[in-house]
């Protein structure tokens, strides 16, 4: 399933890469979830292994009954940020690997060498030859990285603030002895 | 060996269509090569022995090609010592998936066609799913793990080094040793460093996930939430800076707060924007010994700046050599480091500052910080690191970079220790004999 979703993502990025130079929000929700689902009785969020394409760990959020609007906003923001980040890094890692292979191929062919040597091992370039590619990759993607950075800082900060508000809200409710689903109109501290 | 069997497979197909005998010869070689992959071997044998009148579709051939590459453990392009079939499914390196994905543009890139039936057969899929489910963890704080988590979050080893340099700064100051002030300065510096490191990790979660060196950090693994990390940082930072301001002196408190600000709000974002991050980082490293000195004397003397200068210059051979061997990770992660974008500058700066350490050591007696013996006894180690920096500059290869980095790890504590032993003693009636032996570098 990962390969299927991964290949779908790659297809999208191959088609859309010309249009998308900045790390903006994807046009629609990208399906990338694994088959795992936590036990119904679990009340926590669950975090999974690093995704193979983006190296980010997916999170499955627990939706409590009587979720407050604040909690819902937080959950949606976190999910959205996760998906947006996942898409950026998938694209980044794939592009990096692809361009690296192309660079190696072109360097080897300009030297007149085949891709594999007599033992059948893949030929590698020296660090200096690879360094040319690394520099080129960084320079080419500078604006994309900068805009991802800006947006990531903003989202991270907003998520943390929302988490703080939710935590304070829940603490206040606990302190004033209110249970979930009752007395939600009063007792909002922030 | 990796790609040719697949093209040989195509060759088999071509040969079968013309001359069965040639196909047989090639197919035997093929079968020998795939002996380890039972499923694919069986399929191939079936394929090759099939009636020549039965023609396969191109899609079927490519499916088999993918199957062959994916499930045969020998065909991985990078040498992997242990090859478990299931482990290759769950391997969190993206190489295997990217290779499969790279074959997709060779086909028509439609989602329908691309949905490959190369998922493992049912029992393996169930096993893979079960193993994957085991890797999912609850996002819940384990209280027994908290000390370890906090240690990793605050980069405790780095913090210890920072506190050591601050203690060295305190010890080098020409004032009587006051254990209370010393302790408060050390604790305050420790807490400030914990704060700075925690906020740094809080900011860098997706970048840390993508670099091998940092992918096991607590926030990346979800062991604590971002809010928890920020709360920990505030819980360290506010008492730390307060302790430095009220318990030591306002100047030290100011320097501590400035250092936190420089590290979290200047160095961390700059890492992705410009190579000047290295210079900012060097200033961040230089401030703790200055803080130690100001904690003792209460003023920014030239001696404090000299000690800061040692740390500032030392950062360059240290960091430039380290980053030289991490160029691929930095490039993929989007970090703008001199080693990637300006390699020549990287080597020059490392050499320049290594040689500069010799000059700075000579300033020790000039500024009355150390006796004249200090430049002499420190000359061997300074010459050695300059020599390694020169080799790094000249050859610029991984080996020399590694040597320079490891030299820098022992060079700094040695230099500080020598400075302590050569400390200029003050006027005899106020002599404090404890200074040379007090803080031994904890490395």
XYZ file of C-alpha atoms in Angstrom:
633
model
C 0.000 0.000 0.000
C 2.902 2.296 0.712
C 4.275 1.794 -2.769
C 0.894 2.456 -4.287
C 0.475 5.664 -2.356
C 4.077 6.535 -2.876
C 3.821 6.047 -6.580
C 0.644 8.092 -6.662
C 2.448 10.886 -4.872
C 5.402 10.651 -7.213
C 3.079 10.781 -10.183
C 1.481 13.919 -8.796
C 4.783 15.529 -8.086
C 6.085 14.633 -11.546
C 3.081 16.263 -13.156
C 2.769 19.178 -10.828
C 6.384 19.992 -10.123
C 6.482 22.612 -12.815
C 3.649 24.485 -11.164
C 4.671 24.109 -7.621
C 7.903 25.868 -6.785
C 7.043 26.855 -3.260
C 6.096 24.536 -0.450
C 2.456 25.596 -0.475
C -0.463 23.555 0.686
C -1.362 20.613 -1.601
C -4.628 21.009 -3.470
C -6.279 18.065 -1.769
C -5.737 15.670 1.041
C -3.042 13.180 0.147
C -3.904 9.639 1.153
C -0.913 8.070 2.792
C -2.110 6.245 5.827
C -1.019 2.748 6.545
C -3.350 -0.056 7.371
C -2.750 0.309 11.068
C -5.568 1.440 13.317
C -5.324 1.566 17.084
C -7.587 -0.353 19.398
C -10.980 1.209 19.847
C -10.528 1.520 23.595
C -7.322 3.520 23.258
C -7.586 7.116 24.377
C -4.188 8.314 23.156
C -2.768 9.448 19.901
C -0.529 6.910 18.222
C 2.732 7.584 16.447
C 4.123 5.275 13.811
C 7.474 4.370 12.292
C 9.152 6.885 9.968
C 7.489 7.040 6.611
C 9.624 5.541 3.897
C 9.352 8.485 1.571
C 9.344 11.479 3.854
C 11.035 10.044 6.995
C 8.375 11.760 9.070
C 6.414 9.736 11.592
C 2.661 9.691 10.994
C 0.319 10.266 13.902
C -3.190 8.912 14.298
C -5.153 11.311 16.435
C -7.649 10.129 18.984
C -10.944 11.933 18.734
C -12.523 12.176 22.173
C -16.270 12.188 22.457
C -17.525 15.704 23.077
C -14.462 17.139 21.469
C -14.460 20.876 21.950
C -14.158 23.194 18.940
C -10.717 24.192 20.149
C -9.558 20.587 20.229
C -10.997 20.002 16.810
C -9.175 23.012 15.404
C -5.958 21.763 16.947
C -6.408 18.266 15.578
C -7.160 19.537 12.075
C -4.206 21.871 12.137
C -1.859 19.131 13.253
C -3.150 16.725 10.644
C -2.930 19.332 7.948
C 0.601 20.309 8.931
C 1.620 16.682 8.962
C 0.280 16.109 5.474
C 1.812 19.287 4.144
C 5.182 18.443 5.670
C 4.970 14.893 4.382
C 4.313 16.083 0.871
C 7.223 18.517 0.971
C 9.719 15.977 2.240
C 8.544 13.224 -0.065
C 9.029 15.544 -2.988
C 12.375 16.708 -1.610
C 13.784 13.248 -1.000
C 12.561 11.902 -4.304
C 13.907 14.872 -6.244
C 17.210 14.623 -4.454
C 17.617 10.939 -5.238
C 16.556 11.349 -8.825
C 18.849 14.296 -9.483
C 21.698 12.588 -7.727
C 21.333 9.551 -9.988
C 21.191 11.781 -13.045
C 24.281 13.619 -11.943
C 26.199 10.405 -11.374
C 25.065 9.073 -14.735
C 26.008 12.205 -16.605
C 29.376 12.464 -14.901
C 30.180 8.851 -15.640
C 29.127 9.131 -19.255
C 31.170 12.300 -19.735
C 34.139 10.317 -18.512
C 33.242 7.511 -20.846
C 32.651 5.030 -18.051
C 29.746 2.673 -17.776
C 27.465 2.766 -14.804
C 28.776 -0.484 -13.448
C 32.341 -1.647 -13.296
C 33.648 -5.113 -14.082
C 32.455 -6.584 -10.823
C 29.001 -5.353 -11.498
C 29.136 -2.872 -8.677
C 27.678 0.527 -9.222
C 30.351 3.104 -9.828
C 30.405 5.999 -7.396
C 31.903 9.404 -7.818
C 34.416 10.962 -5.474
C 33.253 13.307 -2.723
C 34.429 16.306 -4.686
C 32.399 15.384 -7.727
C 29.349 14.757 -5.580
C 29.918 18.037 -3.762
C 29.241 19.877 -7.012
C 25.831 18.270 -7.118
C 25.101 18.968 -3.436
C 25.887 22.634 -3.883
C 23.796 22.849 -7.016
C 20.848 21.163 -5.305
C 20.960 23.536 -2.363
C 21.220 26.620 -4.522
C 18.433 25.508 -6.825
C 16.024 24.903 -3.976
C 16.861 27.850 -1.797
C 13.581 29.700 -2.192
C 11.536 26.565 -1.672
C 13.418 25.750 1.486
C 13.106 29.283 2.800
C 9.366 29.388 2.296
C 8.913 25.934 3.844
C 10.931 27.117 6.791
C 8.811 30.207 7.291
C 5.581 28.334 7.068
C 6.821 25.537 9.310
C 7.820 27.976 12.058
C 4.411 29.654 11.869
C 2.502 26.388 11.986
C 4.642 24.942 14.767
C 4.125 28.014 16.866
C 0.351 28.074 16.270
C 0.044 24.399 17.105
C 1.962 24.857 20.335
C -0.167 27.826 21.327
C -3.324 25.885 20.622
C -2.007 22.957 22.627
C -1.326 25.295 25.511
C -4.841 26.702 25.306
C -6.370 23.246 25.204
C -4.259 22.133 28.144
C -5.220 25.191 30.168
C -8.855 24.749 29.272
C -8.838 21.126 30.350
C -6.988 21.939 33.544
C -9.492 24.627 34.379
C -12.341 22.250 33.725
C -10.757 19.647 35.968
C -10.133 22.178 38.701
C -13.666 23.498 38.625
C -14.965 19.957 38.672
C -16.657 20.043 35.284
C -16.831 16.879 33.233
C -16.629 16.683 29.475
C -19.828 17.696 27.760
C -21.275 19.630 30.673
C -20.806 23.264 31.564
C -18.708 23.925 28.522
C -20.074 27.431 28.171
C -18.537 28.670 31.365
C -15.042 28.279 32.692
C -13.005 29.136 29.657
C -9.855 30.661 30.970
C -8.187 31.931 27.804
C 24.960 -7.943 -12.064
C 22.057 -5.932 -10.742
C 20.488 -4.578 -13.851
C 21.712 -6.997 -16.445
C 19.669 -10.013 -15.291
C 16.553 -7.990 -15.948
C 17.732 -7.015 -19.364
C 18.748 -10.616 -19.797
C 15.165 -11.455 -18.969
C 14.118 -9.238 -21.807
C 16.785 -10.998 -23.804
C 15.187 -14.320 -22.896
C 11.901 -13.080 -24.169
C 13.463 -11.996 -27.413
C 15.398 -15.251 -27.757
C 12.381 -17.412 -27.044
C 10.510 -15.794 -29.823
C 13.233 -16.671 -32.329
C 15.241 -19.610 -31.242
C 14.369 -21.780 -28.329
C 17.893 -23.144 -27.884
C 19.475 -19.774 -27.288
C 16.713 -18.968 -24.877
C 17.397 -22.152 -22.973
C 21.057 -21.286 -22.526
C 20.257 -17.841 -21.245
C 17.456 -19.040 -19.059
C 19.723 -21.513 -17.297
C 22.105 -18.729 -16.405
C 19.181 -16.712 -15.206
C 17.898 -19.499 -13.037
C 21.304 -19.867 -11.455
C 21.310 -16.187 -10.609
C 17.939 -16.151 -8.965
C 18.456 -19.297 -6.953
C 17.986 -17.371 -3.728
C 14.617 -15.919 -4.566
C 12.373 -18.940 -4.590
C 9.151 -17.339 -5.644
C 10.615 -15.390 -8.500
C 12.724 -18.359 -9.602
C 9.653 -20.548 -9.757
C 7.853 -17.933 -11.777
C 10.752 -17.498 -14.130
C 11.074 -21.210 -14.707
C 7.399 -21.389 -15.440
C 7.760 -18.474 -17.776
C 10.713 -19.880 -19.659
C 9.309 -23.362 -20.022
C 6.019 -22.119 -21.212
C 4.911 -22.870 -24.724
C 6.579 -20.407 -26.997
C 3.277 -19.685 -28.574
C 2.114 -18.090 -25.354
C 3.123 -14.446 -25.516
C 3.319 -12.362 -22.419
C 2.240 -8.808 -22.205
C 4.774 -6.107 -21.655
C 3.123 -5.268 -18.347
C 3.553 -8.796 -17.121
C 7.215 -8.670 -18.011
C 7.730 -5.454 -16.135
C 5.806 -6.823 -13.212
C 8.176 -9.747 -13.101
C 11.096 -7.382 -13.421
C 9.864 -5.462 -10.385
C 9.164 -8.644 -8.532
C 12.655 -9.848 -9.318
C 14.340 -6.691 -8.131
C 12.181 -6.258 -5.076
C 12.088 -9.711 -3.647
C 15.560 -10.881 -4.495
C 17.859 -9.850 -1.736
C 21.009 -9.844 -3.860
C 19.795 -7.154 -6.143
C 19.900 -4.335 -3.660
C 22.165 -1.620 -4.899
C 23.732 -0.941 -1.572
C 25.530 -3.675 0.299
C 23.355 -4.740 3.209
C 24.990 -7.350 5.435
C 21.817 -8.819 6.890
C 19.044 -9.564 4.473
C 15.789 -10.639 5.962
C 12.916 -10.669 3.538
C 10.536 -9.044 5.993
C 13.122 -6.526 7.124
C 13.495 -5.358 3.555
C 9.782 -4.576 3.547
C 10.018 -2.601 6.738
C 13.365 -0.971 6.061
C 12.966 2.691 6.709
C 15.521 3.701 4.147
C 13.814 5.098 1.130
C 16.274 3.616 -1.355
C 14.327 0.499 -2.214
C 11.076 2.361 -2.621
C 12.690 5.106 -4.639
C 14.224 2.492 -6.936
C 10.830 0.915 -7.481
C 9.361 4.321 -7.976
C 12.069 5.197 -10.450
C 10.949 2.311 -12.607
C 7.502 3.764 -12.805
C 8.285 6.516 -15.331
C 9.416 3.708 -17.643
C 5.815 2.537 -17.648
C 2.953 4.776 -18.430
C 2.506 6.875 -15.324
C -1.155 6.250 -14.678
C -2.362 5.473 -11.224
C -4.315 2.508 -12.524
C -1.367 0.833 -14.134
C 0.960 1.914 -11.439
C -1.022 0.251 -8.701
C 1.372 -2.637 -8.692
C 0.399 -6.087 -7.717
C 3.875 -6.484 -6.324
C 2.644 -6.438 -2.739
C 3.785 -9.587 -0.996
C 1.507 -12.575 -1.029
C -1.124 -12.682 1.639
C 0.731 -14.355 4.533
C 3.621 -11.987 4.089
C 1.333 -8.992 3.883
C -0.322 -10.028 7.112
C 3.053 -10.549 8.731
C 4.271 -7.194 7.492
C 1.142 -5.531 8.794
C 1.562 -7.177 12.146
C 5.208 -6.130 12.394
C 4.308 -2.645 11.351
C 1.595 -2.473 13.985
C 4.232 -3.293 16.544
C 6.150 -0.195 15.581
C 3.255 2.075 16.376
C 3.499 3.535 19.835
C 1.111 5.440 22.012
C 1.846 9.135 22.282
C 1.934 8.999 26.006
C 4.607 10.183 28.361
C 6.360 7.359 30.169
C 7.362 8.910 33.442
C 10.169 6.453 33.988
C 11.726 7.524 30.705
C 11.557 11.218 31.453
C 15.079 11.713 32.830
C 16.560 10.092 29.725
C 14.256 12.087 27.500
C 15.203 15.337 29.174
C 18.881 14.434 28.933
C 18.563 13.925 25.195
C 16.369 16.961 24.742
C 18.854 19.220 26.470
C 21.834 17.549 24.784
C 23.353 16.856 28.142
C 26.844 16.055 26.903
C 27.081 19.280 24.970
C 25.712 21.141 27.974
C 28.389 19.560 30.144
C 31.043 20.814 27.746
C 29.540 24.296 27.803
C 29.509 24.322 31.610
C 33.135 23.177 31.590
C 34.178 26.083 29.417
C 32.264 28.480 31.660
C 33.953 26.977 34.703
C 37.311 27.394 32.991
C 36.454 31.031 32.381
C 35.623 31.449 36.032
C 38.826 29.763 37.114
C 40.990 31.891 34.848
C 39.662 35.118 36.309
C 42.152 36.838 38.614
C 39.901 36.913 41.669
C 39.601 34.727 44.770
C 37.654 31.589 44.185
C 34.169 31.797 45.648
C 32.503 28.361 45.635
C 28.970 29.722 46.004
C 29.237 32.072 43.047
C 30.997 29.383 41.077
C 28.217 26.918 41.744
C 25.488 29.368 40.896
C 27.236 30.385 37.700
C 27.647 26.741 36.695
C 24.056 25.803 37.454
C 22.759 28.903 35.722
C 24.844 28.200 32.633
C 23.714 24.587 32.633
C 20.057 25.566 32.760
C 20.483 28.197 30.038
C 22.188 25.673 27.808
C 19.387 23.137 28.397
C 16.853 25.755 27.394
C 18.678 26.692 24.221
C 19.108 23.075 23.140
C 15.479 22.191 23.830
C 14.143 25.098 21.831
C 16.543 24.219 19.022
C 15.151 20.690 18.869
C 11.598 22.029 19.077
C 12.191 24.147 15.995
C 13.902 21.472 13.979
C 11.633 18.421 14.180
C 11.055 17.731 10.469
C 14.688 18.448 9.605
C 15.979 16.214 12.355
C 13.718 13.425 11.085
C 15.498 13.472 7.778
C 19.072 13.376 8.971
C 20.634 10.186 10.201
C 22.514 11.878 12.977
C 19.445 13.347 14.596
C 16.532 11.083 13.791
C 16.359 9.547 17.266
C 15.712 12.734 19.151
C 12.782 12.723 21.591
C 10.565 15.125 19.673
C 11.158 13.294 16.409
C 10.174 10.024 18.041
C 7.169 11.591 19.683
C 8.254 10.675 23.194
C 7.068 14.087 24.358
C 4.844 16.678 22.767
C 6.102 20.030 21.477
C 4.249 21.760 24.287
C 6.047 19.591 26.810
C 9.404 20.478 25.257
C 8.646 24.188 25.360
C 7.469 23.924 28.952
C 10.676 22.140 29.883
C 12.677 24.845 28.144
C 10.842 27.576 30.035
C 11.189 25.662 33.277
C 14.947 25.610 32.765
C 15.415 28.993 31.206
C 13.532 31.195 33.591
C 15.193 29.900 36.762
C 18.542 29.713 34.967
C 18.620 33.296 33.787
C 17.125 34.494 37.072
C 19.803 32.648 38.993
C 22.503 34.188 36.864
C 21.057 37.687 37.166
C 20.225 37.693 40.849
C 22.629 35.141 42.234
C 25.698 36.082 40.247
C 25.451 39.472 38.558
C 23.242 41.166 35.958
C 25.964 41.152 33.319
C 26.230 37.363 33.445
C 22.459 37.085 33.375
C 22.340 39.307 30.338
C 24.994 37.242 28.592
C 23.089 34.062 29.366
C 19.862 35.424 27.951
C 21.721 36.798 24.940
C 23.242 33.402 24.285
C 19.868 31.684 24.412
C 18.495 34.258 21.998
C 21.449 33.968 19.628
C 21.260 30.196 19.549
C 17.516 29.765 19.184
C 16.483 32.801 17.175
C 19.586 33.513 15.120
C 21.661 30.382 14.682
C 18.821 27.885 14.283
C 16.891 29.680 11.526
C 20.110 30.854 9.843
C 21.225 27.264 9.392
C 18.757 27.018 6.548
C 19.264 30.452 5.100
C 22.918 31.389 4.956
C 26.426 30.210 5.767
C 26.836 33.013 8.315
C 25.234 30.576 10.759
C 28.695 29.157 11.430
C 30.027 32.500 12.608
C 26.971 33.073 14.781
C 27.407 29.587 16.183
C 31.041 30.357 16.972
C 29.955 33.424 18.949
C 27.429 31.268 20.800
C 30.235 28.909 21.743
C 32.484 31.766 22.795
C 30.072 33.344 25.250
C 30.111 30.723 28.071
C 33.772 31.278 29.099
C 33.099 35.012 28.959
C 30.151 34.378 31.260
C 32.383 32.433 33.618
C 34.844 35.302 33.755
C 32.175 37.945 34.281
C 30.625 35.787 36.982
C 33.927 36.057 38.841
C 34.897 39.638 38.157
C 31.631 41.308 37.215
C 33.136 43.062 34.211
C 34.033 42.337 30.624
C 37.809 42.383 30.770
C 40.186 41.750 27.885
C 40.970 38.410 29.514
C 37.340 37.373 29.114
C 37.444 38.313 25.475
C 40.655 36.327 25.004
C 39.054 33.203 26.399
C 36.027 33.823 24.225
C 38.429 34.234 21.334
C 39.892 30.786 21.985
C 36.478 29.206 21.773
C 35.507 31.284 18.758
C 38.546 30.269 16.752
C 38.379 26.663 17.874
C 34.837 26.313 16.510
C 35.977 26.572 12.925
C 38.342 23.621 12.639
C 35.904 21.679 14.819
C 32.734 22.371 12.936
C 34.112 22.664 9.415
C 35.793 19.290 9.734
C 32.620 17.725 11.139
C 30.400 19.141 8.446
C 32.755 18.057 5.672
C 31.641 14.455 5.971
C 27.971 15.285 6.340
C 27.574 17.141 3.073
C 25.004 14.809 1.591
C 22.763 14.963 4.643
C 23.039 18.728 4.827
C 22.224 19.109 1.180
C 19.199 16.853 1.326
C 17.986 18.481 4.522
C 18.346 21.944 3.070
C 21.031 23.174 5.457
C 23.283 25.849 4.059
C 26.717 25.063 5.359
C 30.067 26.245 4.067
C 31.157 22.691 3.427
C 28.390 22.304 0.862
C 28.063 25.728 -0.727
C 31.574 27.143 -0.377
C 33.974 24.237 0.089
C 37.094 26.293 -0.598
C 36.102 28.848 2.008
C 35.360 26.068 4.450
C 38.885 24.710 4.255
C 40.513 28.157 4.274
C 38.615 29.296 7.329
C 39.448 26.123 9.230
C 43.136 26.608 8.495
C 43.059 30.305 9.228
C 41.543 29.866 12.643
C 43.721 26.923 13.606
C 46.774 29.057 12.971
C 45.028 31.916 14.739
C 44.969 29.847 17.901
C 48.743 30.127 18.048
C 48.481 33.898 17.892
C 45.778 33.965 20.550
C 47.880 31.830 22.853
C 50.648 34.380 22.484
C 48.250 37.055 23.678
C 47.871 35.281 27.003
C 50.917 36.820 28.684
C 50.322 40.118 26.915
C 46.935 40.489 28.550
C 48.195 39.237 31.897
C 45.962 36.217 31.807
C 48.723 33.648 31.724
C 52.456 33.521 32.236
C 54.891 33.492 29.326
C 55.148 29.700 29.536
C 51.660 29.280 28.163
C 52.434 30.083 24.508
C 55.395 27.725 24.728
C 53.668 24.717 26.271
C 50.631 25.132 24.073
C 52.730 25.419 20.919
C 52.959 21.661 20.259
C 49.204 21.083 20.318
C 48.520 24.275 18.407
C 51.058 23.318 15.780
C 49.561 19.860 15.534
C 46.044 21.094 14.937
C 47.365 23.618 12.441
C 49.193 20.840 10.659
C 46.029 18.757 10.450
C 44.109 21.810 9.285
C 46.721 22.342 6.609
C 46.350 18.754 5.415
C 42.589 19.228 5.368
C 43.054 22.402 3.356
C 45.426 20.772 0.934
C 43.718 17.420 0.363
C 40.156 18.076 1.464
C 39.229 14.422 1.816
C 37.133 12.572 4.339
C 40.091 11.064 6.132
C 41.767 14.358 6.863
C 38.488 15.948 7.858
C 37.888 13.183 10.358
C 41.377 13.509 11.777
C 40.977 17.230 12.221
C 37.622 16.802 13.912
C 38.880 14.227 16.400
C 41.942 16.323 17.129
C 39.739 19.289 17.937
C 37.878 17.191 20.498
C 40.916 16.777 22.711
C 42.683 19.971 21.705
C 40.261 22.296 23.431
C 40.254 20.670 26.888
C 44.013 20.375 26.685
C 44.385 24.041 25.805
C 42.133 25.140 28.645
C 43.956 22.895 31.078
C 47.323 24.292 30.028
C 45.969 27.801 30.378
C 44.825 26.992 33.888
C 48.178 25.600 34.857
C 49.912 28.650 33.451
C 47.514 31.087 35.003
C 49.132 34.292 36.095
C 49.085 34.266 39.860
C 47.952 37.456 41.485
C 49.646 39.461 44.204
C 50.967 37.089 46.916
C 48.851 38.230 49.859
C 45.586 37.252 48.104
C 46.925 34.101 46.536
C 44.221 31.482 45.884
C 45.914 28.109 45.427
C 42.836 26.224 44.288
C 42.553 27.716 40.815
C 44.808 25.411 38.718
C 43.289 22.195 39.960
C 39.636 23.089 40.322
C 37.670 22.318 37.196
C 39.141 19.427 35.347
C 37.490 19.152 31.930
C 34.799 16.529 32.110
C 35.632 14.768 28.859
